[in-house]
Amino acid sequence: MMSYGIMGVTTTPEIGHHRQPWVRTTTLQEWMEYQKAVSYYAKALTFPTKSLSAFAGLAYTYHLMDDFEAAINYYHKALWLKPDDQFCTDMLTYALESICQITARRKPGRGLLTATGGVTC
């Protein structure tokens, strides 16, 4: 029996694959089919139980698309479910650093203050 995993979630095609559309997104991300990956993660978030993997996967996909604001939003939502998640913490930091660098290039001498109030560039 072959299993597939994404961000800590493992499933098999025979058991529940149709219930976990985010499992397919690993390959979609690798193929740079980000819009399809986003749609699968969005579908996963319509389920009654919210999944850390769905929020983190959506955040990471937006991050790959250089949509740092959306990525930051979804990393925060993932961390709300599991505050000590190392992947989301690290990637949130990286996304904040990236958006700060972009902001600094656009507006020399000006920083960015996030909604949390704790990060400036």
CSV table of C-alpha atoms in Angstrom, one decimal:
chain,number,residue,atom,x,y,z
A,1,MET,CA,0.0,0.0,0.0
A,2,MET,CA,1.5,3.3,-1.1
A,3,SER,CA,1.0,6.4,1.1
A,4,TYR,CA,1.4,10.1,0.3
A,5,GLY,CA,2.1,12.8,2.8
A,6,ILE,CA,2.0,16.6,2.9
A,7,MET,CA,3.0,18.6,5.9
A,8,GLY,CA,2.5,15.9,8.5
A,9,VAL,CA,-0.7,14.4,6.9
A,10,THR,CA,-0.4,11.0,5.5
A,11,THR,CA,-3.1,9.2,3.6
A,12,THR,CA,-3.5,6.4,1.1
A,13,PRO,CA,-5.4,6.4,-2.2
A,14,GLU,CA,-7.5,3.5,-1.0
A,15,ILE,CA,-8.5,5.2,2.3
A,16,GLY,CA,-10.0,8.6,2.3
A,17,HIS,CA,-8.0,10.1,-0.6
A,18,HIS,CA,-11.2,11.8,-1.9
A,19,ARG,CA,-11.8,13.3,1.5
A,20,GLN,CA,-8.4,15.0,1.6
A,21,PRO,CA,-7.9,17.1,-1.5
A,22,TRP,CA,-4.9,18.8,-0.1
A,23,VAL,CA,-2.9,15.6,-0.5
A,24,ARG,CA,-2.9,16.2,-4.2
A,25,THR,CA,-1.4,19.6,-3.9
A,26,THR,CA,2.2,18.5,-3.2
A,27,THR,CA,2.5,17.5,-6.8
A,28,LEU,CA,0.7,20.5,-8.0
A,29,GLN,CA,3.1,22.7,-6.1
A,30,GLU,CA,6.0,20.8,-7.6
A,31,TRP,CA,4.6,21.4,-11.0
A,32,MET,CA,4.0,25.1,-10.2
A,33,GLU,CA,0.2,24.7,-10.7
A,34,TYR,CA,-0.4,27.0,-7.8
A,35,GLN,CA,-3.9,28.1,-8.7
A,36,LYS,CA,-5.0,24.4,-8.7
A,37,ALA,CA,-3.2,23.9,-5.4
A,38,VAL,CA,-5.0,26.9,-3.9
A,39,SER,CA,-8.4,25.6,-5.0
A,40,TYR,CA,-7.7,22.2,-3.4
A,41,TYR,CA,-6.7,23.8,-0.1
A,42,ALA,CA,-9.7,26.1,-0.2
A,43,LYS,CA,-11.9,23.1,-0.7
A,44,ALA,CA,-10.2,21.4,2.3
A,45,LEU,CA,-11.0,24.5,4.4
A,46,THR,CA,-14.8,24.0,3.6
A,47,PHE,CA,-14.8,20.8,5.7
A,48,PRO,CA,-16.3,21.1,9.2
A,49,THR,CA,-12.9,20.4,10.9
A,50,LYS,CA,-10.2,22.9,10.1
A,51,SER,CA,-6.9,21.4,9.3
A,52,LEU,CA,-3.5,22.7,10.2
A,53,SER,CA,-2.2,21.1,7.0
A,54,ALA,CA,-4.8,22.9,4.9
A,55,PHE,CA,-4.0,26.4,6.4
A,56,ALA,CA,-0.2,25.7,6.2
A,57,GLY,CA,-0.4,24.4,2.7
A,58,LEU,CA,-2.4,27.3,1.5
A,59,ALA,CA,0.0,29.7,3.2
A,60,TYR,CA,3.0,28.0,1.6
A,61,THR,CA,1.4,28.0,-1.8
A,62,TYR,CA,0.7,31.7,-1.6
A,63,HIS,CA,4.3,32.1,-0.4
A,64,LEU,CA,5.5,30.3,-3.5
A,65,MET,CA,3.4,32.7,-5.6
A,66,ASP,CA,5.1,35.6,-3.9
A,67,ASP,CA,1.7,36.7,-2.4
A,68,PHE,CA,3.3,37.4,1.0
A,69,GLU,CA,0.2,39.1,2.5
A,70,ALA,CA,-2.0,36.1,1.9
A,71,ALA,CA,0.8,33.8,3.0
A,72,ILE,CA,1.2,35.7,6.3
A,73,ASN,CA,-2.6,35.6,6.8
A,74,TYR,CA,-2.7,31.8,6.5
A,75,TYR,CA,0.4,31.2,8.5
A,76,HIS,CA,-1.2,33.1,11.3
A,77,LYS,CA,-4.4,30.9,11.0
A,78,ALA,CA,-2.3,27.8,11.0
A,79,LEU,CA,-0.4,29.0,14.1
A,80,TRP,CA,-3.7,29.7,15.8
A,81,LEU,CA,-4.5,26.0,15.5
A,82,LYS,CA,-1.0,24.9,16.6
A,83,PRO,CA,1.1,27.8,18.1
A,84,ASP,CA,4.3,25.8,18.3
A,85,ASP,CA,4.3,24.5,14.7
A,86,GLN,CA,8.0,25.0,13.7
A,87,PHE,CA,7.4,25.0,9.9
A,88,CYS,CA,4.7,27.7,10.1
A,89,THR,CA,6.8,29.8,12.6
A,90,ASP,CA,9.8,29.6,10.3
A,91,MET,CA,7.9,30.3,7.1
A,92,LEU,CA,6.0,33.2,8.7
A,93,THR,CA,9.3,34.8,9.7
A,94,TYR,CA,10.6,34.3,6.2
A,95,ALA,CA,7.5,35.8,4.7
A,96,LEU,CA,7.6,38.8,7.0
A,97,GLU,CA,11.3,39.3,6.1
A,98,SER,CA,10.5,39.0,2.4
A,99,ILE,CA,7.7,41.6,2.6
A,100,CYS,CA,9.9,43.9,4.6
A,101,GLN,CA,12.6,43.7,1.9
A,102,ILE,CA,10.1,44.4,-0.8
A,103,THR,CA,8.7,47.4,1.1
A,104,ALA,CA,12.1,48.8,1.8
A,105,ARG,CA,12.9,48.7,-1.9
A,106,ARG,CA,9.7,50.5,-2.8
A,107,LYS,CA,9.9,53.1,0.0
A,108,PRO,CA,13.4,53.7,1.1
A,109,GLY,CA,13.6,54.6,4.8
A,110,ARG,CA,10.1,53.3,5.6
A,111,GLY,CA,9.4,50.0,7.4
A,112,LEU,CA,6.4,47.8,7.8
A,113,LEU,CA,4.4,47.3,10.9
A,114,THR,CA,2.3,44.1,10.9
A,115,ALA,CA,-1.1,43.6,12.5
A,116,THR,CA,0.6,42.0,15.5
A,117,GLY,CA,2.5,45.2,16.1
A,118,GLY,CA,5.7,43.4,16.8
A,119,VAL,CA,7.5,43.4,13.5
A,120,THR,CA,9.0,46.4,11.8
A,121,CYS,CA,11.5,46.6,9.0
